[in-house]
Structure formats: structure tokens, C-alpha cells
mmCIF file of C-alpha atoms in Angstrom:
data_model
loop_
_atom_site.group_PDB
_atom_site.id
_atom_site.type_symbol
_atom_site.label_atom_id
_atom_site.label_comp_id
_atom_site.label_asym_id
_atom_site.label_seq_id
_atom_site.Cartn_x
_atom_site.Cartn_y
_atom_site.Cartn_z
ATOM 1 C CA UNK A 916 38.859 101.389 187.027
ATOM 2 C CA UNK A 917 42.477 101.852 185.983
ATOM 3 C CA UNK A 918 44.584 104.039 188.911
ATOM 4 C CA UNK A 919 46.977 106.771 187.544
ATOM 5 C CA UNK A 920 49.123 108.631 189.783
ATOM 6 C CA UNK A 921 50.510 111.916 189.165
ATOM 7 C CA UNK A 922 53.557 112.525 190.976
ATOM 8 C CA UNK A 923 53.890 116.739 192.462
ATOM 9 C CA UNK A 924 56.466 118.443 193.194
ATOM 10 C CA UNK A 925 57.113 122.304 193.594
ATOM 11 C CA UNK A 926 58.335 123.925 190.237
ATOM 12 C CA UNK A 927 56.120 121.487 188.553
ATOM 13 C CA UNK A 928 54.116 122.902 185.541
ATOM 14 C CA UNK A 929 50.597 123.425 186.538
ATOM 15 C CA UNK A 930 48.888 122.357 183.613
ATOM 16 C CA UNK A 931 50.961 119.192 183.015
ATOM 17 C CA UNK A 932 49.375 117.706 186.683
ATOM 18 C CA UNK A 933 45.943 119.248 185.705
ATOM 19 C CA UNK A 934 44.999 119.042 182.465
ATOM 20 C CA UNK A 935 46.463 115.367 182.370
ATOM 21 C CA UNK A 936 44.015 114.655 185.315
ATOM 22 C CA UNK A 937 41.114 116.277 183.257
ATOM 23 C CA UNK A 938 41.864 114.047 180.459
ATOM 24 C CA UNK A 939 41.768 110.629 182.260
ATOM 25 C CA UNK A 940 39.105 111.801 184.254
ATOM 26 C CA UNK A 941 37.025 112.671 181.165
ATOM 27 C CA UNK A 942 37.660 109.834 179.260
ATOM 28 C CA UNK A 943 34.522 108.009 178.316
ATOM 29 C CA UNK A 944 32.651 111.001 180.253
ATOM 30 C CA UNK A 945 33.087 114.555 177.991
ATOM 31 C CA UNK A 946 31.869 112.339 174.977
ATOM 32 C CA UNK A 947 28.717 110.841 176.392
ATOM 33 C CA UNK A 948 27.462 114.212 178.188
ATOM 34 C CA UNK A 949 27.232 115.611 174.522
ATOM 35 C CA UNK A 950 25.313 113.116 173.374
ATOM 36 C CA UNK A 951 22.678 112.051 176.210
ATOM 37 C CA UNK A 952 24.619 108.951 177.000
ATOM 38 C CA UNK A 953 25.252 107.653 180.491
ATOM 39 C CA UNK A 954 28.914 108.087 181.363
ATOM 40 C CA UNK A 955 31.217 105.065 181.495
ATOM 41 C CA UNK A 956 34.576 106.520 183.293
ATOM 42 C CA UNK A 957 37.440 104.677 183.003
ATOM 43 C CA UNK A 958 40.369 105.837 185.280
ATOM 44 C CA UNK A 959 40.605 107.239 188.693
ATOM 45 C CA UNK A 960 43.645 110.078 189.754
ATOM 46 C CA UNK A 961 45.587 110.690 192.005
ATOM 47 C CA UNK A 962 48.049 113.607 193.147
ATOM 48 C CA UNK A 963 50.987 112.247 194.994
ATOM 49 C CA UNK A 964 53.505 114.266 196.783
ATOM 50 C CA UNK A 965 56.006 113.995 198.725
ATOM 51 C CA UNK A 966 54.549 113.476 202.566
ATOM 52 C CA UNK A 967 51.322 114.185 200.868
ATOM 53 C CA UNK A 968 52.199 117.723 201.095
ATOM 54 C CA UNK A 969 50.217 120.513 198.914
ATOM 55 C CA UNK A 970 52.582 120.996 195.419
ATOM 56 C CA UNK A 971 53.315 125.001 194.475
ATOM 57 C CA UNK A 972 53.729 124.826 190.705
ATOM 58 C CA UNK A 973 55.767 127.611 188.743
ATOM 59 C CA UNK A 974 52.604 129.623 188.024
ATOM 60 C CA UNK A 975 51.784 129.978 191.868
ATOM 61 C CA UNK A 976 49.085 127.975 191.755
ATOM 62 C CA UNK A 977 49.001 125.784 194.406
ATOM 63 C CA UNK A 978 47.559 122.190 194.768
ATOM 64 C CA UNK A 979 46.316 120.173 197.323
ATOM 65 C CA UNK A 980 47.602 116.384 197.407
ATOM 66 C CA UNK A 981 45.562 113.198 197.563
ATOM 67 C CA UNK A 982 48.394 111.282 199.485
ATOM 68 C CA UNK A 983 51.699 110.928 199.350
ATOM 69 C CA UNK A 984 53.960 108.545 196.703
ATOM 70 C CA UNK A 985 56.065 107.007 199.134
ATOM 71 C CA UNK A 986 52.651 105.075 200.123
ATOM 72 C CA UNK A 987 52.842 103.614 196.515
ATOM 73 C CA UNK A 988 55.479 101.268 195.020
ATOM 74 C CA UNK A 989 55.977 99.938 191.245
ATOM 75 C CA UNK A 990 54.685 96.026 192.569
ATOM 76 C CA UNK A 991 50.700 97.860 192.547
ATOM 77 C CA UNK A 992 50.942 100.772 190.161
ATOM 78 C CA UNK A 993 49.114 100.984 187.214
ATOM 79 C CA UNK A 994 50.068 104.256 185.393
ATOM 80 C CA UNK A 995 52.386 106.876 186.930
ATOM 81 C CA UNK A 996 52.937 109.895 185.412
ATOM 82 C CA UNK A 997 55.752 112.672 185.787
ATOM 83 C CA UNK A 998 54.640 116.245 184.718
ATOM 84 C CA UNK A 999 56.990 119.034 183.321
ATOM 85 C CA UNK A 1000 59.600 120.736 185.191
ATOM 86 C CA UNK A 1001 58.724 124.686 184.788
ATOM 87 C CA UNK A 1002 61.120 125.624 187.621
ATOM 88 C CA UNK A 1003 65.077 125.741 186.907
ATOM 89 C CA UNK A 1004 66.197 121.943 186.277
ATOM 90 C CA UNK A 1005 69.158 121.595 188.493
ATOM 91 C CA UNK A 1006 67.179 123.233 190.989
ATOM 92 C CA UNK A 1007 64.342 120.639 190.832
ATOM 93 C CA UNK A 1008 66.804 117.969 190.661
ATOM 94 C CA UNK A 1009 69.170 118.965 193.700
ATOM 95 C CA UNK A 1010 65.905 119.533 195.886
ATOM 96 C CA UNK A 1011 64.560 115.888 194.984
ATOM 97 C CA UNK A 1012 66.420 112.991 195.619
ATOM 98 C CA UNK A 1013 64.079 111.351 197.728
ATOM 99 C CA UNK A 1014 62.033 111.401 194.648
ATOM 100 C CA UNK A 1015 64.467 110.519 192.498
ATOM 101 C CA UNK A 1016 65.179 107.435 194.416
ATOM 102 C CA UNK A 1017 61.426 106.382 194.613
ATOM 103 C CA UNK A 1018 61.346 107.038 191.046
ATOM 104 C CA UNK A 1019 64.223 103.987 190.487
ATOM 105 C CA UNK A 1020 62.178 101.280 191.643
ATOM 106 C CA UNK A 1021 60.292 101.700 188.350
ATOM 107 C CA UNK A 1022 63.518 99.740 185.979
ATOM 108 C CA UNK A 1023 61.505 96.733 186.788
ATOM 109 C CA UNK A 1024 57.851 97.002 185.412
ATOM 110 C CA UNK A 1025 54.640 95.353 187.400
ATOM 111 C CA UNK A 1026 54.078 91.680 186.472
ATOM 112 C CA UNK A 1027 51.197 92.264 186.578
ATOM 113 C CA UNK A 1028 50.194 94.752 183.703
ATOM 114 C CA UNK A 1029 52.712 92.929 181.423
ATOM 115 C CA UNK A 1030 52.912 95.087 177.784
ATOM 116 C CA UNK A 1031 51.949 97.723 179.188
ATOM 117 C CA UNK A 1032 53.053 101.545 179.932
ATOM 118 C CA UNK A 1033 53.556 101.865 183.559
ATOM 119 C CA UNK A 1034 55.583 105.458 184.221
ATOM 120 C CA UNK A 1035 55.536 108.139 181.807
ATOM 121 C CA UNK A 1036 57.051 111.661 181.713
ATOM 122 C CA UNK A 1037 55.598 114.489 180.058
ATOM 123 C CA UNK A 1038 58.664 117.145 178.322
ATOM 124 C CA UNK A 1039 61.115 118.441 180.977
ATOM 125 C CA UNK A 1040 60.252 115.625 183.432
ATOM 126 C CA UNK A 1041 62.455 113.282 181.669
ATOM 127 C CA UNK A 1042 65.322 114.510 183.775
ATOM 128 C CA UNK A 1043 63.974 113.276 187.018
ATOM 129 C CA UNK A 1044 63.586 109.368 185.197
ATOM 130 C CA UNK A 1045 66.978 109.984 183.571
ATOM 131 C CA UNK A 1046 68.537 111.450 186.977
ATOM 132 C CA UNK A 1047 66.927 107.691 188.293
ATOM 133 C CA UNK A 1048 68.764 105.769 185.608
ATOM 134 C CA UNK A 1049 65.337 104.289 184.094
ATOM 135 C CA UNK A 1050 65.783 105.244 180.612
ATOM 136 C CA UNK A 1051 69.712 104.203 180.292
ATOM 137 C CA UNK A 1052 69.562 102.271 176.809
ATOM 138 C CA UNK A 1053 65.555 103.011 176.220
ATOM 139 C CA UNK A 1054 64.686 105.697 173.312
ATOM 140 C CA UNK A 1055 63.264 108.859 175.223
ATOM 141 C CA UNK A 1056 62.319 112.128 174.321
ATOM 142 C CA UNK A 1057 62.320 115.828 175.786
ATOM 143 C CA UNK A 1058 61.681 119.485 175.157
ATOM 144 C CA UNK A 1059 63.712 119.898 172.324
ATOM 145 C CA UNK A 1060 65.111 123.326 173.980
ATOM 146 C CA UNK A 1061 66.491 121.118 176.124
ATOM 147 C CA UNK A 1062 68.214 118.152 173.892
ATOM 148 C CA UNK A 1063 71.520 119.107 173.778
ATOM 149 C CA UNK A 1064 71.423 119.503 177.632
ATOM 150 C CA UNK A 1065 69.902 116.267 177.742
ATOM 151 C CA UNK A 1066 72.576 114.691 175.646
ATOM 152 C CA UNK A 1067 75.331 116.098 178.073
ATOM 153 C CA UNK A 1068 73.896 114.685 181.232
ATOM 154 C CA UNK A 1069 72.436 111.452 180.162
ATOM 155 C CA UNK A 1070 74.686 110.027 176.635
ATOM 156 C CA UNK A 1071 73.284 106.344 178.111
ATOM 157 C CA UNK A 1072 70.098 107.693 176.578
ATOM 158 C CA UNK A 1073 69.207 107.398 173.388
ATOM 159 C CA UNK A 1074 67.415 110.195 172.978
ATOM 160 C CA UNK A 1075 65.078 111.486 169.907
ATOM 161 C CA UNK A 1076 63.759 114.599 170.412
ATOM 162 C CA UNK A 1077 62.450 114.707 166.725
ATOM 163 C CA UNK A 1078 59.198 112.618 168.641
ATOM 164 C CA UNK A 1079 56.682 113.656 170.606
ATOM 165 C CA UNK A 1080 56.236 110.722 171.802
ATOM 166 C CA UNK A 1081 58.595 107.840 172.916
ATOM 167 C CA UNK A 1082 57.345 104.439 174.364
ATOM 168 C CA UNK A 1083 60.332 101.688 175.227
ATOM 169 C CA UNK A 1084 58.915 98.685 177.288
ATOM 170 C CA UNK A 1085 56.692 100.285 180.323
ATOM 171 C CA UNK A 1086 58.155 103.736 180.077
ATOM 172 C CA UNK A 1087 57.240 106.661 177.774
ATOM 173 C CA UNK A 1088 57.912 109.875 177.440
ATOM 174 C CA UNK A 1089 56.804 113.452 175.562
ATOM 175 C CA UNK A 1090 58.454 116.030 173.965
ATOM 176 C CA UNK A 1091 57.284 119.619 174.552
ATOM 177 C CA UNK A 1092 55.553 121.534 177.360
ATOM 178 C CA UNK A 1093 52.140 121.104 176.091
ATOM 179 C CA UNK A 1094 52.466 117.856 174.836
ATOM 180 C CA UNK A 1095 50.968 116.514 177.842
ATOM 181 C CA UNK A 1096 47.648 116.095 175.486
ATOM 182 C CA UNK A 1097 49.476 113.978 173.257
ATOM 183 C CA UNK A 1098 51.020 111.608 175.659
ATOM 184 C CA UNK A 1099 47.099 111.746 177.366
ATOM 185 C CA UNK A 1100 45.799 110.534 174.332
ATOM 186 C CA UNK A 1101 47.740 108.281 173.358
ATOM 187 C CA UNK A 1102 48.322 106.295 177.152
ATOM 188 C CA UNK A 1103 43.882 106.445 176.802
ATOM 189 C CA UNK A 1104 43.791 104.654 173.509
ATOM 190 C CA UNK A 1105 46.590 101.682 174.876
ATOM 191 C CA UNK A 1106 44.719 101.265 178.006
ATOM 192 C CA UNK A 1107 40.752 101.983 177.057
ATOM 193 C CA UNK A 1108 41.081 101.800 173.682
ATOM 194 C CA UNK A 1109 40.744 103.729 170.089
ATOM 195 C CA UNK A 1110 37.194 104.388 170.004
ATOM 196 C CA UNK A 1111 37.269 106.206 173.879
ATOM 197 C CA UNK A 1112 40.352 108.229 172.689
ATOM 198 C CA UNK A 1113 39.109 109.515 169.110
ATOM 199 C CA UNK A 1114 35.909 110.405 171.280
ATOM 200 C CA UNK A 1115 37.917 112.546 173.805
ATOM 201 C CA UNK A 1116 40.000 114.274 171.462
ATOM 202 C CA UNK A 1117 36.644 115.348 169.226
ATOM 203 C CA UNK A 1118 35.039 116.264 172.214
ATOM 204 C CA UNK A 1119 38.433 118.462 173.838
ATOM 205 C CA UNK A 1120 38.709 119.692 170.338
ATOM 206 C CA UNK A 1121 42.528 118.202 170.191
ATOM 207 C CA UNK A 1122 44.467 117.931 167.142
ATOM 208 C CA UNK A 1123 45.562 114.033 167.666
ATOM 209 C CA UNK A 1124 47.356 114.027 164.180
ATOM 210 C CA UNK A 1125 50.928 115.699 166.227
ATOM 211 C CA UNK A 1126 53.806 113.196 165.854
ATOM 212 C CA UNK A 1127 57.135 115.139 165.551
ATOM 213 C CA UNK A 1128 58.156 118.054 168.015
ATOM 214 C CA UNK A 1129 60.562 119.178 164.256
ATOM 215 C CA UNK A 1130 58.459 122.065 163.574
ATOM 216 C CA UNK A 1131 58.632 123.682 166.305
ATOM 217 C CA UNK A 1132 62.186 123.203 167.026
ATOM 218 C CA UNK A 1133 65.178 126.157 166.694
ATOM 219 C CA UNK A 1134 68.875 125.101 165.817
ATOM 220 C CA UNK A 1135 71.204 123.984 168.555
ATOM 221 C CA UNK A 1136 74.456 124.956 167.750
ATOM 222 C CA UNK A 1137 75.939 123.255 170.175
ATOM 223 C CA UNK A 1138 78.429 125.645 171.629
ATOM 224 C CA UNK A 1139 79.188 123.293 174.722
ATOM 225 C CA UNK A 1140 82.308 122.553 173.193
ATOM 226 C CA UNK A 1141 85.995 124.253 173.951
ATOM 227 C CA UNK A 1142 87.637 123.767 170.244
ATOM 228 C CA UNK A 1143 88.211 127.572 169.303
ATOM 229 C CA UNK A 1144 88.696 126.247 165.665
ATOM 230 C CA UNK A 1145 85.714 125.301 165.273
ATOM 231 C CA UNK A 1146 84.172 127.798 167.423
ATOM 232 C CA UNK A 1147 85.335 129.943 164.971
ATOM 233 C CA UNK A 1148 84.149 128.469 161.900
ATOM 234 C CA UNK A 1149 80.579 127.926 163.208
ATOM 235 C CA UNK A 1150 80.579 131.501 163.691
ATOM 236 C CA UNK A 1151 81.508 131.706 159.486
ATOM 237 C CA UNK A 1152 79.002 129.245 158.760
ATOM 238 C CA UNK A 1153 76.325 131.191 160.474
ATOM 239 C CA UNK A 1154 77.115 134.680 158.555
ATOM 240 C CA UNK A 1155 77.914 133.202 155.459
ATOM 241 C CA UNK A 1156 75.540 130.262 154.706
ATOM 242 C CA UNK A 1157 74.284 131.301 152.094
ATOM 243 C CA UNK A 1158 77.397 131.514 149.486
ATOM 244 C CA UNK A 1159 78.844 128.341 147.599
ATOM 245 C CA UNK A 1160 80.741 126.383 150.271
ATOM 246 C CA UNK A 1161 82.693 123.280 150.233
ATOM 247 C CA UNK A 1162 84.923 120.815 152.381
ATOM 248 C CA UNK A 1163 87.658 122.240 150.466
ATOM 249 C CA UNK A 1164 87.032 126.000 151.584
ATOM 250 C CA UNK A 1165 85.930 125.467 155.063
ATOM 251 C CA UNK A 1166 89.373 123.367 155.417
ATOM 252 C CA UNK A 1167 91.124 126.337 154.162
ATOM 253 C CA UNK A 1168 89.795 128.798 156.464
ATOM 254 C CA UNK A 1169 90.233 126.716 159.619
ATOM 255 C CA UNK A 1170 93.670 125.982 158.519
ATOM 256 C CA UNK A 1171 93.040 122.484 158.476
ATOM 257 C CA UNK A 1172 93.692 119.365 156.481
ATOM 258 C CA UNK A 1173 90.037 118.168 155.095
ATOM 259 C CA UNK A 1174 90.450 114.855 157.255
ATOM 260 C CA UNK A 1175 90.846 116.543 160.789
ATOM 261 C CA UNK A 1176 88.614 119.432 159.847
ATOM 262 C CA UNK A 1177 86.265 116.318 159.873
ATOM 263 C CA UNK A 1178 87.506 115.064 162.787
ATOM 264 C CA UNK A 1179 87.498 117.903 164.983
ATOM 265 C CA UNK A 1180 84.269 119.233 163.891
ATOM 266 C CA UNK A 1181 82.306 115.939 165.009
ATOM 267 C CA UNK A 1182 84.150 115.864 168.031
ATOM 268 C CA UNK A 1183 83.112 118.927 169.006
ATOM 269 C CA UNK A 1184 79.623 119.451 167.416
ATOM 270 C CA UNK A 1185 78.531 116.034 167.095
ATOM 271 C CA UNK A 1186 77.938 116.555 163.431
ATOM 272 C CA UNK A 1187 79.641 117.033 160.198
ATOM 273 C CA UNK A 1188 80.388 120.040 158.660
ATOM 274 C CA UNK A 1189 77.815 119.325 155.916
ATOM 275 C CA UNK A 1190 75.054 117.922 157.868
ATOM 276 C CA UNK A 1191 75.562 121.752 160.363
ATOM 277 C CA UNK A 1192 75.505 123.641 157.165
ATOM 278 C CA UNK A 1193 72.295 122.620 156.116
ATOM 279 C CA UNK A 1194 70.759 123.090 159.772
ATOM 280 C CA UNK A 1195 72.054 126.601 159.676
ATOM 281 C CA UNK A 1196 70.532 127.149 156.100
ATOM 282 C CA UNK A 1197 67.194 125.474 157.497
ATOM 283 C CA UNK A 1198 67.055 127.336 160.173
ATOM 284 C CA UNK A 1199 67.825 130.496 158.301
ATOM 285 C CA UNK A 1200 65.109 129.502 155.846
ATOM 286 C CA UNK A 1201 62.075 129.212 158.954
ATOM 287 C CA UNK A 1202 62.955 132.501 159.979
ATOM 288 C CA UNK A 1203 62.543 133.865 155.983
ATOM 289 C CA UNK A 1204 59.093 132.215 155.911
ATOM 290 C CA UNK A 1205 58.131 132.858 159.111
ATOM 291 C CA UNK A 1206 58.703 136.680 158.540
ATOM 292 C CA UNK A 1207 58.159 137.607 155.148
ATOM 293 C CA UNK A 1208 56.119 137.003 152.277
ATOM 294 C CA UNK A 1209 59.109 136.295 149.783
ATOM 295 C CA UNK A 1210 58.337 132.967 147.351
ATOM 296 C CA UNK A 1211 60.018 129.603 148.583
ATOM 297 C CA UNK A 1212 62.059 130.067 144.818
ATOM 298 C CA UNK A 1213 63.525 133.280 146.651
ATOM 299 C CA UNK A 1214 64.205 131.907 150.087
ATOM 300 C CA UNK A 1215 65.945 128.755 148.276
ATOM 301 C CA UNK A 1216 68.478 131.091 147.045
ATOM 302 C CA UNK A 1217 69.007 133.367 149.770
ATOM 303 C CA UNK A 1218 69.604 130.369 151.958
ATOM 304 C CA UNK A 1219 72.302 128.970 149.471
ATOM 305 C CA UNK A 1220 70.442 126.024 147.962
ATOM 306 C CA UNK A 1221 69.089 126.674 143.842
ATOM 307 C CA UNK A 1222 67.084 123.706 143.490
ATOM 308 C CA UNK A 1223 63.946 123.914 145.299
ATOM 309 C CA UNK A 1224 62.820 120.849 145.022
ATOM 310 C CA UNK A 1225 66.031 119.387 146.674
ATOM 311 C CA UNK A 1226 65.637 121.844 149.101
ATOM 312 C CA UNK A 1227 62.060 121.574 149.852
ATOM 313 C CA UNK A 1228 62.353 117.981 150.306
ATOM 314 C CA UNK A 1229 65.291 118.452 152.838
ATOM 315 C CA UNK A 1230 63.367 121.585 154.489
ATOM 316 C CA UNK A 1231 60.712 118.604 154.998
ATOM 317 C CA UNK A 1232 62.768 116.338 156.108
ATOM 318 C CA UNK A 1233 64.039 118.482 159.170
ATOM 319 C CA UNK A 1234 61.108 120.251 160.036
ATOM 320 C CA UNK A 1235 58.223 117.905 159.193
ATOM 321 C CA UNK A 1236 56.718 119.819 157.207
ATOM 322 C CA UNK A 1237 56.938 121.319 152.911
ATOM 323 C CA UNK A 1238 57.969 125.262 153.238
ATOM 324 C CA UNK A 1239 54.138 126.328 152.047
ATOM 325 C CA UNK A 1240 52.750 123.867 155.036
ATOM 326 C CA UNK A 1241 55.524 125.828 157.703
ATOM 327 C CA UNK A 1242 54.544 129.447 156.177
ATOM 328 C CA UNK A 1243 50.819 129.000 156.671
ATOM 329 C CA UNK A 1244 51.406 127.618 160.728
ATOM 330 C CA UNK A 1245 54.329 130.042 161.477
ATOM 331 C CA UNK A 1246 53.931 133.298 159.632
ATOM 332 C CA UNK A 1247 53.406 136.539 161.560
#
């Protein structure tokens, strides 16, 4: 019987401590209920908090602890998983550090499950392993809402929250609030096996096809920047995406040479001016499909683009999905 530990703390989101617990608890057991089989369970939980203390998540639900994680340490862990902060993120942070500092013994993995995931984050929770310095250099993922953030606090990181899921040596991470399944899922299938988590996912009815967090995802404009310039010009670019525009005419209403229009803009942004454009455009597009019923020919043109096969294969490329596929998920 493998041992997974989820870690509490108050702020945490309720059903990213219990449904993960359901779904290691139910693995090998949902599947052979249905059928008449005798249950073969293959993990135990546990809720660890600090002092062993009960955990009051963001919903007001409160839960009681099964011990405390300062009684565990990363030489006999098998799994350890951190759930989503729901609570203000500085806040969690600045009232953690004990955690935070329990958390760091994890940069070295256990010997003793060698290849193996050993601590895990689900969305928001990435902070507290960041905050810990574990996932310096490693590919990681988070709430998308929350990238740019992210980015800011941690650039050691390299972080791609296109994924839903991340793994980089013994530590993985997901993307979204809910994507606690996902991460579930797949942790089950590297540690029981394929055929144990296909089984749980038919019999929790869970779509185990989710890869990319991209459709689900709004544009960051990244705004954290101080360059009024190009403050200024994102502003354009956001009312007037849809005309013919150029290097050449972006340049000339900055007041910029072409060159440090470049510059300045990936300073500040990250990106070029090209590369924002057609975010803005994509972005602009979601909400056209999302809300009306006009043909993808029409929203190709209103967004600035006239081929729609170019554009359809760059509206795929961003979001993970063709426009029809995003209309039939997303419209009201």
C-alpha cells in the first residue's frame, strides 16, 4: 500500500484535499464495486497539518487532520501532495513559512522510490514549492490566471502554463483549480498502473483526454510594466486590432524607430509586437464565438485576419482547439 500525504493548510481549496483523497482511495475500489469484484485498494491517505491541527479551507468547510507533517520527512515519503491555494496568495504565503521550509527538504528526492514522482502541487499550490526553491530550473505549471504573477516572482522557473500537467524528476505540478483530477489520474497510472487508472476515470465518469489548460485561458496583457510608450500602444492594439497593421505603422505611432519599438516592447511585455497582436486578435476572436452565432469566415475578418485557414490553424495553435471545436464547448 503506497502512502500519500496531503499537506492542509487554512485557505486551502476544499476539494483539491478531498476529492484527491477520494481518488486514491478509490482506486482499484469504485471499479470493482460495479462489477461484483472484490476490491484491491492501492493507496492509503493522509491529511497533514501543521501540529496536526484541523485545516479551515476557503469554503468554510473545515477538516479534521490525521497528524501533523512535521512528523514526516522526504527520506520515507512516498507521494506528497500540495492542494490549491483558494485564499489570497501572499496571504497564504506570509502565514506559512514553517511550511515552506518543510516543504524544501523535498530538492532531494527519496532513494528509495528512484523515477518516481514524490511531491506534487495541484494549480495555485505551486507558489508554496516555488516560495521553497524546489522548482528553480524544473518546467512547472500553474493556474494560468496566475502566470504572469508567477513569472514575476519565480523567473528561475520555467514555467508552461499551456500544460496541465508538468512532471520534472520527482516533482509535478497542475494547471487549473480543478485539475486536481488530472494530476490524480495521471500520479494513479505511474504508480498502479494504466489499466487501474482507465478503470477509475470510467467509473468517476472523468474526461482523461485534458492535456492543455489553452482553452480555457484569457489574454494577459501584461501591464506589470512602467514603459508609458508602450502602455500606450497596447491600449491601440486592443481597440484597433482588427485594421491592417504593420511594424511600420505601430513604429510611427509610438514615435519610434522600428528597431527600439522592438526593443522596448519585449522589454516590457515579454513579447513582440507581432506575436501580442495576434493574442489580442485571438482573444478577440473567443469572445466572437463564444457570444454569437456569426460564421468563423465572419469572425476571421472582424478580427483582422482574411484567410481562415491561416487563421484557424493559428486560433488552434493558441487555444488547442479549431474555432468550430471552441464554439461548441464555450458558446452561451
Amino acid at each position: 500500500m503506497q502512502k500519500v500525504s496531503i499537506i492542509g493548510f487554512d485557505g486551502a481549496l476544499a476539494s483539491a484535499i478531498t476529492g484527491v483523497i477520494d481518488l486514491f482511495r478509490l482506486a482499484g475500489v469504485t471499479w470493482a464495486r460495479i462489477h461484483g469484484e472484490q476490491p484491491v485498494p492501492h493507496f492509503t491517505t493522509r491529511l497533514l497539518t501543521r501540529n496536526g491541527d484541523h485545516c479551515r479551507c476557503i469554503n468554510g468547510i473545515t477538516l479534521v487532520s490525521d497528524g501533523s507533517w512535521e512528523e514526516l520527512d522526504a527520506d520515507s515519503a512516498d507521494l506528497v501532495i500540495v492542494p490549491t491555494i483558494g485564499a489570497p496568495i501572499d496571504q497564504v504565503l506570509a502565514s506559512n513559512p514553517d511550511l515552506i521550509t518543510w516543504l524544501s527538504q523535498f530538492r532531494t528526492p527519496n532513494k528509495s522510490i528512484t523515477g518516481q514522482v514524490q511531491l506534487a502541487s495541484n494549480c495555485t499550490g505551486a507558489f508554496l514549492l516555488a516560495e521553497a526553491g524546489l522548482l528553480n530550473n524544473r518546467e512547472a505549471t500553474t493556474h494560468w490566471g496566475f502566470s504572469d504573477r508567477f513569472r514575476q516572482s519565480y523567473p528561475q522557473v520555467k514555467l508552461t502554463p499551456e500544460k496541465l500537467v508538468t512532471v520534472d524528476g520527482h516533482i509535478a505540478c497542475a494547471g487549473g483549480g480543478m485539475a486536481w483530477w488530472d494530476l490524480g489520474v495521471h500520479l494513479i497510472e505511474r504508480r498502479a498502473g494504466a489499466q487501474v487508472a482507465r478503470e477509475l476515470t470510467k467509473a468517476f465518469v472523468i474526461d482523461a483526454g485534458r492535456n492543455s489548460q489553452a482553452p480555457y485561458s484569457a489574454l494577459q496583457t501584461r501591464r506589470y510594466h512602467s514603459d508609458p510608450v508602450i502602455l500606450d500602444l497596447q491600449n491601440w492594439l486592443e481597440e484597433h486590432y482588427g485594421e491592417t497593421i504593420n511594424l511600420q505603422s505601430l513604429a510611427a505611432f509610438s514615435g519610434l524607430t522600428t528597431r527600439s519599438l522592438m526593443r522596448r516592447f519585449k522589454v516590457a511585455t515579454g513579447e513582440t509586437p507581432k506575436s501580442y497582436l495576434q493574442s489580442v486578435r485571438i482573444e478577440a476572436a473567443r469572445s466572437h464565438l463564444e457570444n454569437s452565432r456569426l460564421p468563423v469566415e465572419d469572425v476571421t475578418r472582424l478580427v483582422g485576419y482574411e484567410d481562415v485557414s491561416s487563421f484557424s490553424r493559428l486560433f488552434r495553435k493558441q487555444t488547442g482547439l479549431a474555432p468550430g471545436a471552441y464554439r461548441s464547448r464555450f458558446c452561451r
